[in-house]
Amino acid sequence: MCNNSLHDLVNSRGLHSFAKQVLYRKAPQRLGYQIRGVKGRRNPYTASQEEEWRKRNKTVLTYIAAAGIGMIGMSYAAVPLYRLYCQATGLGGTAVAGHDAGVVETMKPVKDRVIKITFNADVHASMQWNFRPQQSEIYVVPGETALAFYKARNPTDKPVIGISTYNVVPFDAGQYFNKIQCFCFEEQRLNPQEEVDMPVFFFIDPEFDDDPRMARVDTIILSYTFFEAKEGQKLPIPGYS
């Protein structure tokens, strides 16, 4: 009886090992079939979702391209528009241009507020002109017109066309620095060895004296920079040259 029990136990253990081997061999095959089955079938929901994503991506790319083109166009228009705005408002240290003659005639000078105007001149590295102010400084009072001169000379053996930008320091004083006549932003042609005087007719608005921000300002710097005029050239924005 014991021998029979032992024989049965051995047989049962062998059967168990055999079953495990069969399972281990078959399971990977069944798993592979399952995986291949999943990959082989296309989920309709996933397909429609992918198509929707493609449409959305095309729409987004279209918007991005349109925005990029618009920004390029705005960048070309921004400089001249901003320059005009600066000239009209005095923003960025740019002197205000364009005034009614009646306003100038009726101004009342603020005699007890003397301001020193210092003049500066520069030329771009590619510009071969000699350019300088004829006076280093003058003294004015708000509400009183003043005239200053710059001198430009073309020392080369060929005609050169120049154009200038300007700014005022301190920047906040630009809104009160009013130009009646100026050579800025206008092309100036000088023949070989030619020399010319360039006038600047201006005044400081009487309201300068009423602005608390100007209380400690007793010196204003007017600076011009000449560039050689070339087709397609973009001049620096006033106040940031």
GROMACS .gro file of N, CA and C in nm, residues 2-97:
model
  288
    2CYS      N    1   0.194   0.119   0.080
    2CYS     CA    2   0.286   0.235   0.083
    2CYS      C    3   0.352   0.252  -0.049
    3ASN      N    4   0.387   0.136  -0.112
    3ASN     CA    5   0.452   0.149  -0.242
    3ASN      C    6   0.359   0.210  -0.344
    4ASN      N    7   0.234   0.169  -0.336
    4ASN     CA    8   0.136   0.226  -0.430
    4ASN      C    9   0.119   0.376  -0.408
    5SER      N   10   0.116   0.416  -0.283
    5SER     CA   11   0.101   0.560  -0.253
    5SER      C   12   0.219   0.638  -0.304
    6LEU      N   13   0.340   0.582  -0.283
    6LEU     CA   14   0.460   0.651  -0.330
    6LEU      C   15   0.461   0.661  -0.481
    7HIS      N   16   0.415   0.551  -0.547
    7HIS     CA   17   0.410   0.552  -0.692
    7HIS      C   18   0.312   0.656  -0.743
    8ASP      N   19   0.199   0.664  -0.672
    8ASP     CA   20   0.099   0.764  -0.712
    8ASP      C   21   0.152   0.905  -0.694
    9LEU      N   22   0.226   0.926  -0.585
    9LEU     CA   23   0.280   1.060  -0.558
    9LEU      C   24   0.379   1.102  -0.665
   10VAL      N   25   0.466   1.007  -0.703
   10VAL     CA   26   0.565   1.036  -0.809
   10VAL      C   27   0.495   1.068  -0.939
   11ASN      N   28   0.391   0.984  -0.968
   11ASN     CA   29   0.319   1.009  -1.092
   11ASN      C   30   0.249   1.144  -1.092
   12SER      N   31   0.195   1.180  -0.973
   12SER     CA   32   0.126   1.311  -0.966
   12SER      C   33   0.223   1.426  -0.983
   13ARG      N   34   0.343   1.412  -0.921
   13ARG     CA   35   0.445   1.518  -0.937
   13ARG      C   36   0.492   1.529  -1.081
   14GLY      N   37   0.510   1.415  -1.147
   14GLY     CA   38   0.552   1.419  -1.286
   14GLY      C   39   0.447   1.482  -1.374
   15LEU      N   40   0.321   1.449  -1.344
   15LEU     CA   41   0.212   1.510  -1.420
   15LEU      C   42   0.208   1.660  -1.401
   16HIS      N   43   0.235   1.702  -1.278
   16HIS     CA   44   0.235   1.847  -1.249
   16HIS      C   45   0.347   1.919  -1.324
   17SER      N   46   0.467   1.857  -1.327
   17SER     CA   47   0.579   1.918  -1.401
   17SER      C   48   0.549   1.925  -1.548
   18PHE      N   49   0.490   1.818  -1.599
   18PHE     CA   50   0.457   1.815  -1.740
   18PHE      C   51   0.355   1.924  -1.776
   19ALA      N   52   0.259   1.942  -1.687
   19ALA     CA   53   0.157   2.045  -1.711
   19ALA      C   54   0.217   2.184  -1.712
   20LYS      N   55   0.311   2.208  -1.619
   20LYS     CA   56   0.377   2.339  -1.613
   20LYS      C   57   0.454   2.366  -1.741
   21GLN      N   58   0.525   2.263  -1.791
   21GLN     CA   59   0.602   2.281  -1.914
   21GLN      C   60   0.511   2.314  -2.031
   22VAL      N   61   0.400   2.246  -2.036
   22VAL     CA   62   0.306   2.272  -2.145
   22VAL      C   63   0.252   2.414  -2.138
   23LEU      N   64   0.218   2.458  -2.016
   23LEU     CA   65   0.165   2.593  -1.999
   23LEU      C   66   0.267   2.698  -2.037
   24TYR      N   67   0.392   2.680  -1.993
   24TYR     CA   68   0.498   2.777  -2.023
   24TYR      C   69   0.526   2.786  -2.173
   25ARG      N   70   0.509   2.672  -2.240
   25ARG     CA   71   0.535   2.673  -2.384
   25ARG      C   72   0.419   2.736  -2.460
   26LYS      N   73   0.300   2.713  -2.415
   26LYS     CA   74   0.183   2.760  -2.488
   26LYS      C   75   0.149   2.906  -2.459
   27ALA      N   76   0.178   2.949  -2.335
   27ALA     CA   77   0.137   3.085  -2.296
   27ALA      C   78   0.199   3.192  -2.384
   28PRO      N   79   0.333   3.190  -2.409
   28PRO     CA   80   0.391   3.293  -2.495
   28PRO      C   81   0.331   3.293  -2.633
   29GLN      N   82   0.297   3.172  -2.685
   29GLN     CA   83   0.240   3.167  -2.818
   29GLN      C   84   0.104   3.236  -2.819
   30ARG      N   85   0.022   3.204  -2.716
   30ARG     CA   86  -0.110   3.267  -2.709
   30ARG      C   87  -0.098   3.417  -2.690
   31LEU      N   88   0.001   3.459  -2.607
   31LEU     CA   89   0.022   3.603  -2.583
   31LEU      C   90   0.063   3.673  -2.712
   32GLY      N   91   0.150   3.603  -2.789
   32GLY     CA   92   0.191   3.661  -2.916
   32GLY      C   93   0.075   3.676  -3.011
   33TYR      N   94  -0.012   3.572  -3.010
   33TYR     CA   95  -0.130   3.582  -3.096
   33TYR      C   96  -0.217   3.701  -3.057
   34GLN      N   97  -0.231   3.718  -2.925
   34GLN     CA   98  -0.314   3.829  -2.876
   34GLN      C   99  -0.255   3.964  -2.917
   35ILE      N  100  -0.121   3.977  -2.899
   35ILE     CA  101  -0.056   4.106  -2.933
   35ILE      C  102  -0.067   4.134  -3.082
   36ARG      N  103  -0.042   4.028  -3.164
   36ARG     CA  104  -0.051   4.048  -3.308
   36ARG      C  105  -0.194   4.081  -3.348
   37GLY      N  106  -0.288   4.024  -3.277
   37GLY     CA  107  -0.426   4.053  -3.308
   37GLY      C  108  -0.462   4.197  -3.279
   38VAL      N  109  -0.408   4.253  -3.168
   38VAL     CA  110  -0.436   4.392  -3.132
   38VAL      C  111  -0.374   4.487  -3.233
   39LYS      N  112  -0.249   4.453  -3.273
   39LYS     CA  113  -0.180   4.540  -3.368
   39LYS      C  114  -0.245   4.533  -3.506
   40GLY      N  115  -0.293   4.419  -3.540
   40GLY     CA  116  -0.347   4.403  -3.673
   40GLY      C  117  -0.480   4.473  -3.692
   41ARG      N  118  -0.559   4.484  -3.585
   41ARG     CA  119  -0.689   4.551  -3.595
   41ARG      C  120  -0.675   4.701  -3.575
   42ARG      N  121  -0.749   4.783  -3.650
   42ARG     CA  122  -0.746   4.929  -3.641
   42ARG      C  123  -0.868   4.976  -3.565
   43ASN      N  124  -0.844   5.050  -3.460
   43ASN     CA  125  -0.953   5.102  -3.379
   43ASN      C  126  -1.019   5.217  -3.454
   44PRO      N  127  -1.149   5.205  -3.487
   44PRO     CA  128  -1.215   5.312  -3.563
   44PRO      C  129  -1.212   5.446  -3.490
   45TYR      N  130  -1.225   5.442  -3.359
   45TYR     CA  131  -1.223   5.566  -3.281
   45TYR      C  132  -1.087   5.635  -3.292
   46THR      N  133  -0.978   5.555  -3.284
   46THR     CA  134  -0.843   5.611  -3.296
   46THR      C  135  -0.820   5.671  -3.434
   47ALA      N  136  -0.867   5.605  -3.537
   47ALA     CA  137  -0.849   5.655  -3.674
   47ALA      C  138  -0.917   5.790  -3.693
   48SER      N  139  -1.042   5.801  -3.646
   48SER     CA  140  -1.113   5.928  -3.660
   48SER      C  141  -1.049   6.038  -3.576
   49GLN      N  142  -0.996   5.999  -3.460
   49GLN     CA  143  -0.929   6.097  -3.374
   49GLN      C  144  -0.801   6.149  -3.439
   50GLU      N  145  -0.725   6.058  -3.502
   50GLU     CA  146  -0.603   6.100  -3.571
   50GLU      C  147  -0.635   6.196  -3.685
   51GLU      N  148  -0.743   6.167  -3.759
   51GLU     CA  149  -0.782   6.255  -3.869
   51GLU      C  150  -0.820   6.393  -3.818
   52GLU      N  151  -0.889   6.395  -3.703
   52GLU     CA  152  -0.926   6.524  -3.644
   52GLU      C  153  -0.802   6.601  -3.600
   53TRP      N  154  -0.702   6.532  -3.543
   53TRP     CA  155  -0.578   6.598  -3.501
   53TRP      C  156  -0.504   6.657  -3.622
   54ARG      N  157  -0.504   6.581  -3.733
   54ARG     CA  158  -0.438   6.632  -3.853
   54ARG      C  159  -0.503   6.762  -3.900
   55LYS      N  160  -0.636   6.765  -3.899
   55LYS     CA  161  -0.707   6.887  -3.940
   55LYS      C  162  -0.675   7.003  -3.847
   56ARG      N  163  -0.672   6.974  -3.717
   56ARG     CA  164  -0.640   7.079  -3.620
   56ARG      C  165  -0.499   7.132  -3.639
   57ASN      N  166  -0.404   7.040  -3.664
   57ASN     CA  167  -0.265   7.081  -3.685
   57ASN      C  168  -0.251   7.170  -3.808
   58LYS      N  169  -0.324   7.134  -3.916
   58LYS     CA  170  -0.320   7.216  -4.037
   58LYS      C  171  -0.375   7.355  -4.009
   59THR      N  172  -0.484   7.361  -3.932
   59THR     CA  173  -0.543   7.491  -3.898
   59THR      C  174  -0.448   7.576  -3.815
   60VAL      N  175  -0.384   7.513  -3.716
   60VAL     CA  176  -0.289   7.586  -3.630
   60VAL      C  177  -0.172   7.637  -3.712
   61LEU      N  178  -0.118   7.552  -3.800
   61LEU     CA  179  -0.005   7.593  -3.884
   61LEU      C  180  -0.044   7.708  -3.976
   62THR      N  181  -0.167   7.706  -4.027
   62THR     CA  182  -0.214   7.816  -4.112
   62THR      C  183  -0.219   7.947  -4.034
   63TYR      N  184  -0.271   7.941  -3.910
   63TYR     CA  185  -0.276   8.061  -3.826
   63TYR      C  186  -0.136   8.113  -3.795
   64ILE      N  187  -0.044   8.021  -3.764
   64ILE     CA  188   0.093   8.061  -3.731
   64ILE      C  189   0.160   8.128  -3.850
   65ALA      N  190   0.142   8.070  -3.970
   65ALA     CA  191   0.201   8.128  -4.091
   65ALA      C  192   0.144   8.267  -4.118
   66ALA      N  193   0.011   8.280  -4.104
   66ALA     CA  194  -0.052   8.411  -4.126
   66ALA      C  195  -0.003   8.514  -4.025
   67ALA      N  196   0.009   8.471  -3.899
   67ALA     CA  197   0.059   8.563  -3.796
   67ALA      C  198   0.202   8.605  -3.823
   68GLY      N  199   0.285   8.509  -3.870
   68GLY     CA  200   0.425   8.542  -3.902
   68GLY      C  201   0.435   8.643  -4.013
   69ILE      N  202   0.355   8.623  -4.121
   69ILE     CA  203   0.356   8.718  -4.232
   69ILE      C  204   0.307   8.855  -4.186
   70GLY      N  205   0.202   8.855  -4.102
   70GLY     CA  206   0.152   8.982  -4.050
   70GLY      C  207   0.253   9.056  -3.966
   71MET      N  208   0.328   8.981  -3.884
   71MET     CA  209   0.429   9.044  -3.799
   71MET      C  210   0.542   9.103  -3.882
   72ILE      N  211   0.580   9.034  -3.991
   72ILE     CA  212   0.684   9.087  -4.079
   72ILE      C  213   0.639   9.218  -4.141
   73GLY      N  214   0.513   9.220  -4.189
   73GLY     CA  215   0.460   9.343  -4.248
   73GLY      C  216   0.454   9.456  -4.147
   74MET      N  217   0.412   9.424  -4.025
   74MET     CA  218   0.404   9.527  -3.922
   74MET      C  219   0.541   9.579  -3.884
   75SER      N  220   0.643   9.493  -3.888
   75SER     CA  221   0.778   9.537  -3.852
   75SER      C  222   0.829   9.640  -3.952
   76TYR      N  223   0.795   9.623  -4.081
   76TYR     CA  224   0.838   9.720  -4.181
   76TYR      C  225   0.764   9.853  -4.165
   77ALA      N  226   0.637   9.846  -4.127
   77ALA     CA  227   0.558   9.968  -4.113
   77ALA      C  228   0.579  10.035  -3.978
   78ALA      N  229   0.626   9.960  -3.879
   78ALA     CA  230   0.633  10.013  -3.743
   78ALA      C  231   0.733  10.126  -3.728
   79VAL      N  232   0.848  10.115  -3.795
   79VAL     CA  233   0.953  10.216  -3.777
   79VAL      C  234   0.909  10.354  -3.824
   80PRO      N  235   0.862  10.369  -3.952
   80PRO     CA  236   0.818  10.503  -3.992
   80PRO      C  237   0.698  10.554  -3.913
   81LEU      N  238   0.604  10.464  -3.880
   81LEU     CA  239   0.488  10.507  -3.802
   81LEU      C  240   0.529  10.550  -3.662
   82TYR      N  241   0.618  10.473  -3.601
   82TYR     CA  242   0.664  10.509  -3.467
   82TYR      C  243   0.743  10.639  -3.470
   83ARG      N  244   0.821  10.660  -3.578
   83ARG     CA  245   0.898  10.784  -3.589
   83ARG      C  246   0.805  10.905  -3.596
   84LEU      N  247   0.696  10.892  -3.677
   84LEU     CA  248   0.600  11.001  -3.686
   84LEU      C  249   0.533  11.025  -3.551
   85TYR      N  250   0.501  10.916  -3.481
   85TYR     CA  251   0.440  10.930  -3.349
   85TYR      C  252   0.534  10.999  -3.252
   86CYS      N  253   0.661  10.961  -3.258
   86CYS     CA  254   0.760  11.023  -3.170
   86CYS      C  255   0.773  11.173  -3.198
   87GLN      N  256   0.772  11.208  -3.327
   87GLN     CA  257   0.784  11.350  -3.363
   87GLN      C  258   0.664  11.430  -3.315
   88ALA      N  259   0.547  11.365  -3.315
   88ALA     CA  260   0.426  11.436  -3.275
   88ALA      C  261   0.411  11.448  -3.124
   89THR      N  262   0.468  11.353  -3.050
   89THR     CA  263   0.447  11.350  -2.905
   89THR      C  264   0.572  11.376  -2.823
   90GLY      N  265   0.690  11.369  -2.886
   90GLY     CA  266   0.813  11.387  -2.810
   90GLY      C  267   0.855  11.262  -2.736
   91LEU      N  268   0.796  11.146  -2.770
   91LEU     CA  269   0.830  11.022  -2.703
   91LEU      C  270   0.971  10.978  -2.740
   92GLY      N  271   1.042  10.918  -2.645
   92GLY     CA  272   1.173  10.862  -2.673
   92GLY      C  273   1.280  10.966  -2.697
   93GLY      N  274   1.264  11.085  -2.643
   93GLY     CA  275   1.367  11.187  -2.658
   93GLY      C  276   1.365  11.256  -2.792
   94THR      N  277   1.256  11.242  -2.869
   94THR     CA  278   1.246  11.305  -2.999
   94THR      C  279   1.181  11.441  -2.987
   95ALA      N  280   1.243  11.541  -3.047
   95ALA     CA  281   1.188  11.676  -3.041
   95ALA      C  282   1.056  11.682  -3.117
   96VAL      N  283   0.964  11.762  -3.067
   96VAL     CA  284   0.833  11.775  -3.130
   96VAL      C  285   0.844  11.865  -3.251
   97ALA      N  286   0.779  11.823  -3.361
   97ALA     CA  287   0.786  11.898  -3.486
   97ALA      C  288   0.647  11.944  -3.527
   0.00000   0.00000   0.00000
